[in-house]
Amino acid sequence: MSEPTLHGGKTGGVRVAVEVDQAQLAAIEAELAQIANGVPNVLTRALNKVGTAARTQIVRGISREVNLTAGELRNRNVSLYKANYGRLAASIIVSGRRIPLKRWGARQTRRGVSYAIRRGSRQTMPQAFLATMKSGHVGAFVRKPGTAEAPRLRRRMTRLQGRRRKWMSLEEARKAGSRRGRAIVALDAAVSKAVAAGDRRVARLPIGELYGPSVPEVMGGVAELSQAVLDDQLRRDLADEIDTQVGLVIARRSPRGGR
């Protein structure tokens, strides 16, 4: 599971397909050949029951692993697309960007911001802080690393050096001994110092919001929700449910089924 990051973009989704294979389909068609709409009726019921159960399993598996509620996952991240007569397949889509650290129970402490991605386990991001933006958005932020001061100093140095015929190179500035030359040399030294220091003047650095993992990333770390495990389970569950639904359809159409 990834550590908090300044990047909150998409990380890729996961699609879990619930589909009938050609051999199953041929067997069902043969068994229900005399029953109108028997095949789509059986398949839509079976696919949607198995898909609904799989969605519940995925939601529970993720919510057991991390500090997100089942309701939040269903509403935001784990979607079920049901089968119908025109599309005899169901699918569960697990999607979402990396989640802002504020949603991971972020709290301000003297050391920084504490958060809980895994249930019952809090960690702290040093030097982070909670803040409210002008838009009203509340988030956990840190000062971005970099050399915020160096570009400003370079721009001042370039203005002093001038352009075209009035240009004064750094070597010329060192030799000139003029006020302008001394200023150019001093600015060059300040740029080098800012870069070497990594611009530790924190108050002048821009801020960036912190994000925890995305739901697809979390799912990827849960062994019981791996693609291989789910595919194997869905094949077995679908075969069992198809047998059940075929039996129900045949029973309803039989003379003793109460037609």
GROMACS .gro file of C-alpha atoms in nm:
model
  259
    1MET     CA    1   0.000   0.000   0.000
    2SER     CA    2   0.147   0.333  -0.104
    3GLU     CA    3   0.261   0.602   0.138
    4PRO     CA    4   0.106   0.953   0.131
    5THR     CA    5   0.200   1.143  -0.182
    6LEU     CA    6   0.161   1.490  -0.331
    7HIS     CA    7   0.018   1.335  -0.648
    8GLY     CA    8  -0.359   1.283  -0.650
    9GLY     CA    9  -0.421   1.170  -1.006
   10LYS     CA   10  -0.583   0.852  -1.132
   11THR     CA   11  -0.406   0.524  -1.064
   12GLY     CA   12  -0.605   0.291  -1.290
   13GLY     CA   13  -0.924   0.102  -1.223
   14VAL     CA   14  -1.007  -0.266  -1.180
   15ARG     CA   15  -1.280  -0.449  -1.375
   16VAL     CA   16  -1.417  -0.776  -1.242
   17ALA     CA   17  -1.622  -0.952  -1.510
   18VAL     CA   18  -1.904  -1.197  -1.446
   19GLU     CA   19  -1.956  -1.378  -1.776
   20VAL     CA   20  -2.084  -1.709  -1.905
   21ASP     CA   21  -1.853  -1.909  -2.131
   22GLN     CA   22  -1.956  -2.059  -2.464
   23ALA     CA   23  -1.981  -2.415  -2.331
   24GLN     CA   24  -2.216  -2.306  -2.052
   25LEU     CA   25  -2.424  -2.102  -2.295
   26ALA     CA   26  -2.463  -2.395  -2.538
   27ALA     CA   27  -2.572  -2.626  -2.254
   28ILE     CA   28  -2.830  -2.376  -2.126
   29GLU     CA   29  -2.969  -2.315  -2.475
   30ALA     CA   30  -3.012  -2.688  -2.527
   31GLU     CA   31  -3.181  -2.737  -2.190
   32LEU     CA   32  -3.419  -2.442  -2.230
   33ALA     CA   33  -3.484  -2.469  -2.602
   34GLN     CA   34  -3.859  -2.515  -2.552
   35ILE     CA   35  -3.903  -2.226  -2.307
   36ALA     CA   36  -3.953  -1.876  -2.446
   37ASN     CA   37  -3.696  -1.630  -2.309
   38GLY     CA   38  -3.566  -1.906  -2.086
   39VAL     CA   39  -3.198  -1.841  -2.161
   40PRO     CA   40  -3.190  -1.463  -2.104
   41ASN     CA   41  -3.415  -1.503  -1.799
   42VAL     CA   42  -3.182  -1.757  -1.639
   43LEU     CA   43  -2.863  -1.574  -1.728
   44THR     CA   44  -2.969  -1.226  -1.616
   45ARG     CA   45  -3.088  -1.360  -1.281
   46ALA     CA   46  -2.776  -1.572  -1.227
   47LEU     CA   47  -2.529  -1.307  -1.342
   48ASN     CA   48  -2.687  -1.033  -1.131
   49LYS     CA   49  -2.706  -1.247  -0.817
   50VAL     CA   50  -2.342  -1.347  -0.847
   51GLY     CA   51  -2.238  -0.992  -0.940
   52THR     CA   52  -2.420  -0.845  -0.639
   53ALA     CA   53  -2.257  -1.096  -0.405
   54ALA     CA   54  -1.914  -1.026  -0.557
   55ARG     CA   55  -1.958  -0.653  -0.513
   56THR     CA   56  -2.047  -0.705  -0.147
   57GLN     CA   57  -1.741  -0.924  -0.101
   58ILE     CA   58  -1.512  -0.664  -0.259
   59VAL     CA   59  -1.656  -0.381  -0.049
   60ARG     CA   60  -1.622  -0.581   0.272
   61GLY     CA   61  -1.270  -0.695   0.186
   62ILE     CA   62  -1.151  -0.339   0.126
   63SER     CA   63  -1.330  -0.190   0.427
   64ARG     CA   64  -1.179  -0.455   0.655
   65GLU     CA   65  -0.835  -0.359   0.530
   66VAL     CA   66  -0.853   0.021   0.547
   67ASN     CA   67  -1.034   0.302   0.725
   68LEU     CA   68  -1.318   0.348   0.473
   69THR     CA   69  -1.683   0.258   0.533
   70ALA     CA   70  -1.876   0.011   0.319
   71GLY     CA   71  -2.131   0.281   0.232
   72GLU     CA   72  -1.861   0.520   0.118
   73LEU     CA   73  -1.704   0.253  -0.102
   74ARG     CA   74  -2.036   0.158  -0.264
   75ASN     CA   75  -2.129   0.520  -0.331
   76ARG     CA   76  -1.792   0.638  -0.461
   77ASN     CA   77  -1.571   0.355  -0.575
   78VAL     CA   78  -1.727   0.012  -0.630
   79SER     CA   79  -1.996   0.009  -0.900
   80LEU     CA   80  -2.203  -0.284  -1.024
   81TYR     CA   81  -2.320  -0.288  -1.386
   82LYS     CA   82  -2.595  -0.546  -1.407
   83ALA     CA   83  -2.676  -0.784  -1.691
   84ASN     CA   84  -2.991  -0.742  -1.898
   85TYR     CA   85  -3.146  -0.909  -2.202
   86GLY     CA   86  -2.931  -0.695  -2.431
   87ARG     CA   87  -2.604  -0.753  -2.239
   88LEU     CA   88  -2.566  -1.098  -2.087
   89ALA     CA   89  -2.274  -1.008  -1.862
   90ALA     CA   90  -2.232  -0.824  -1.533
   91SER     CA   91  -1.926  -0.637  -1.413
   92ILE     CA   92  -1.792  -0.468  -1.102
   93ILE     CA   93  -1.577  -0.160  -1.159
   94VAL     CA   94  -1.343  -0.048  -0.881
   95SER     CA   95  -1.222   0.304  -0.955
   96GLY     CA   96  -1.113   0.631  -0.802
   97ARG     CA   97  -0.824   0.869  -0.766
   98ARG     CA   98  -0.588   0.873  -0.472
   99ILE     CA   99  -0.784   0.981  -0.167
  100PRO     CA  100  -0.697   1.309   0.010
  101LEU     CA  101  -0.528   1.244   0.343
  102LYS     CA  102  -0.804   1.440   0.518
  103ARG     CA  103  -1.045   1.155   0.440
  104TRP     CA  104  -0.808   0.913   0.613
  105GLY     CA  105  -0.893   1.059   0.954
  106ALA     CA  106  -0.627   1.331   0.943
  107ARG     CA  107  -0.566   1.520   1.269
  108GLN     CA  108  -0.331   1.804   1.348
  109THR     CA  109  -0.061   1.728   1.606
  110ARG     CA  110   0.248   1.911   1.727
  111ARG     CA  111   0.468   1.688   1.510
  112GLY     CA  112   0.257   1.718   1.194
  113VAL     CA  113  -0.058   1.544   1.073
  114SER     CA  114  -0.155   1.200   1.196
  115TYR     CA  115  -0.369   0.974   0.977
  116ALA     CA  116  -0.504   0.618   0.974
  117ILE     CA  117  -0.508   0.435   0.642
  118ARG     CA  118  -0.518   0.090   0.799
  119ARG     CA  119  -0.778   0.034   1.067
  120GLY     CA  120  -0.638   0.077   1.418
  121SER     CA  121  -0.299   0.200   1.299
  122ARG     CA  122  -0.218   0.572   1.304
  123GLN     CA  123   0.091   0.727   1.150
  124THR     CA  124   0.225   1.081   1.137
  125MET     CA  125   0.345   1.288   0.842
  126PRO     CA  126   0.606   1.524   0.990
  127GLN     CA  127   0.575   1.899   0.916
  128ALA     CA  128   0.236   1.852   0.749
  129PHE     CA  129  -0.053   2.075   0.848
  130LEU     CA  130  -0.430   2.101   0.805
  131ALA     CA  131  -0.557   2.410   0.624
  132THR     CA  132  -0.872   2.548   0.466
  133MET     CA  133  -0.840   2.685   0.114
  134LYS     CA  134  -1.026   2.991  -0.016
  135SER     CA  135  -1.268   2.752  -0.186
  136GLY     CA  136  -1.359   2.607   0.154
  137HIS     CA  137  -1.176   2.279   0.083
  138VAL     CA  138  -1.004   2.140   0.393
  139GLY     CA  139  -0.696   1.929   0.337
  140ALA     CA  140  -0.363   1.808   0.472
  141PHE     CA  141  -0.071   1.992   0.315
  142VAL     CA  142   0.309   2.012   0.317
  143ARG     CA  143   0.551   2.263   0.175
  144LYS     CA  144   0.678   2.135  -0.158
  145PRO     CA  145   1.050   2.067  -0.171
  146GLY     CA  146   1.252   2.261  -0.424
  147THR     CA  147   1.431   2.589  -0.479
  148ALA     CA  148   1.160   2.849  -0.475
  149GLU     CA  149   1.404   3.133  -0.413
  150ALA     CA  150   1.658   3.044  -0.684
  151PRO     CA  151   1.434   3.127  -0.987
  152ARG     CA  152   1.352   3.469  -0.841
  153LEU     CA  153   1.721   3.544  -0.786
  154ARG     CA  154   1.807   3.429  -1.138
  155ARG     CA  155   1.545   3.664  -1.285
  156ARG     CA  156   1.694   3.958  -1.093
  157MET     CA  157   2.042   3.862  -1.212
  158THR     CA  158   1.928   3.843  -1.576
  159ARG     CA  159   1.768   4.189  -1.553
  160LEU     CA  160   2.094   4.333  -1.419
  161GLN     CA  161   2.304   4.164  -1.686
  162GLY     CA  162   2.093   4.330  -1.958
  163ARG     CA  163   2.046   4.214  -2.317
  164ARG     CA  164   2.221   4.225  -2.654
  165ARG     CA  165   2.496   4.493  -2.663
  166LYS     CA  166   2.445   4.590  -2.301
  167TRP     CA  167   2.484   4.232  -2.183
  168MET     CA  168   2.736   4.178  -1.905
  169SER     CA  169   2.853   3.822  -1.852
  170LEU     CA  170   2.944   3.690  -1.510
  171GLU     CA  171   3.314   3.702  -1.599
  172GLU     CA  172   3.284   4.063  -1.713
  173ALA     CA  173   3.096   4.147  -1.395
  174ARG     CA  174   3.379   4.001  -1.183
  175LYS     CA  175   3.634   4.211  -1.368
  176ALA     CA  176   3.430   4.530  -1.390
  177GLY     CA  177   3.433   4.617  -1.022
  178SER     CA  178   3.137   4.848  -1.081
  179ARG     CA  179   2.826   4.861  -0.866
  180ARG     CA  180   2.634   4.672  -1.132
  181GLY     CA  181   2.911   4.412  -1.161
  182ARG     CA  182   2.926   4.356  -0.788
  183ALA     CA  183   2.547   4.312  -0.775
  184ILE     CA  184   2.557   4.048  -1.052
  185VAL     CA  185   2.833   3.857  -0.872
  186ALA     CA  186   2.644   3.874  -0.543
  187LEU     CA  187   2.326   3.744  -0.704
  188ASP     CA  188   2.514   3.456  -0.867
  189ALA     CA  189   2.647   3.357  -0.525
  190ALA     CA  190   2.297   3.381  -0.376
  191VAL     CA  191   2.156   3.155  -0.649
  192SER     CA  192   2.425   2.893  -0.582
  193LYS     CA  193   2.357   2.910  -0.209
  194ALA     CA  194   1.981   2.872  -0.256
  195VAL     CA  195   2.025   2.569  -0.480
  196ALA     CA  196   2.280   2.404  -0.249
  197ALA     CA  197   2.064   2.459   0.057
  198GLY     CA  198   1.759   2.312  -0.116
  199ASP     CA  199   1.586   2.636  -0.030
  200ARG     CA  200   1.509   2.551   0.330
  201ARG     CA  201   1.327   2.878   0.382
  202VAL     CA  202   1.004   2.685   0.433
  203ALA     CA  203   0.774   2.985   0.459
  204ARG     CA  204   0.848   3.078   0.098
  205LEU     CA  205   0.788   2.734  -0.055
  206PRO     CA  206   0.458   2.652  -0.229
  207ILE     CA  207   0.226   2.399  -0.064
  208GLY     CA  208   0.090   2.072  -0.198
  209GLU     CA  209  -0.195   1.854  -0.076
  210LEU     CA  210  -0.122   1.507   0.059
  211TYR     CA  211  -0.303   1.198  -0.069
  212GLY     CA  212  -0.330   0.841   0.051
  213PRO     CA  213  -0.376   0.538  -0.176
  214SER     CA  214  -0.667   0.494  -0.416
  215VAL     CA  215  -0.926   0.221  -0.367
  216PRO     CA  216  -0.790   0.018  -0.664
  217GLU     CA  217  -0.445   0.032  -0.502
  218VAL     CA  218  -0.589  -0.094  -0.174
  219MET     CA  219  -0.775  -0.375  -0.351
  220GLY     CA  220  -0.451  -0.482  -0.518
  221GLY     CA  221  -0.301  -0.550  -0.178
  222VAL     CA  222  -0.584  -0.777  -0.053
  223ALA     CA  223  -0.501  -1.140  -0.132
  224GLU     CA  224  -0.862  -1.263  -0.130
  225LEU     CA  225  -0.952  -0.998  -0.390
  226SER     CA  226  -0.680  -1.083  -0.640
  227GLN     CA  227  -0.792  -1.133  -1.000
  228ALA     CA  228  -0.704  -1.503  -1.001
  229VAL     CA  229  -0.894  -1.575  -0.677
  230LEU     CA  230  -1.202  -1.379  -0.785
  231ASP     CA  231  -1.211  -1.532  -1.133
  232ASP     CA  232  -1.198  -1.885  -0.992
  233GLN     CA  233  -1.466  -1.810  -0.733
  234LEU     CA  234  -1.696  -1.638  -0.984
  235ARG     CA  235  -1.679  -1.932  -1.225
  236ARG     CA  236  -1.789  -2.171  -0.950
  237ASP     CA  237  -2.056  -1.942  -0.810
  238LEU     CA  238  -2.199  -1.869  -1.153
  239ALA     CA  239  -2.217  -2.238  -1.246
  240ASP     CA  240  -2.405  -2.314  -0.922
  241GLU     CA  241  -2.643  -2.021  -0.964
  242ILE     CA  242  -2.717  -2.108  -1.328
  243ASP     CA  243  -2.811  -2.463  -1.220
  244THR     CA  244  -3.043  -2.317  -0.954
  245GLN     CA  245  -3.210  -2.075  -1.195
  246VAL     CA  246  -3.251  -2.339  -1.467
  247GLY     CA  247  -3.423  -2.565  -1.214
  248LEU     CA  248  -3.658  -2.284  -1.109
  249VAL     CA  249  -3.753  -2.197  -1.467
  250ILE     CA  250  -3.821  -2.561  -1.558
  251ALA     CA  251  -4.024  -2.611  -1.241
  252ARG     CA  252  -4.240  -2.306  -1.315
  253ARG     CA  253  -4.310  -2.426  -1.671
  254SER     CA  254  -4.389  -2.787  -1.575
  255PRO     CA  255  -4.754  -2.905  -1.551
  256ARG     CA  256  -4.722  -2.925  -1.173
  257GLY     CA  257  -4.551  -2.586  -1.155
  258GLY     CA  258  -4.880  -2.401  -1.143
  259ARG     CA  259  -4.889  -2.258  -1.498
   0.00000   0.00000   0.00000
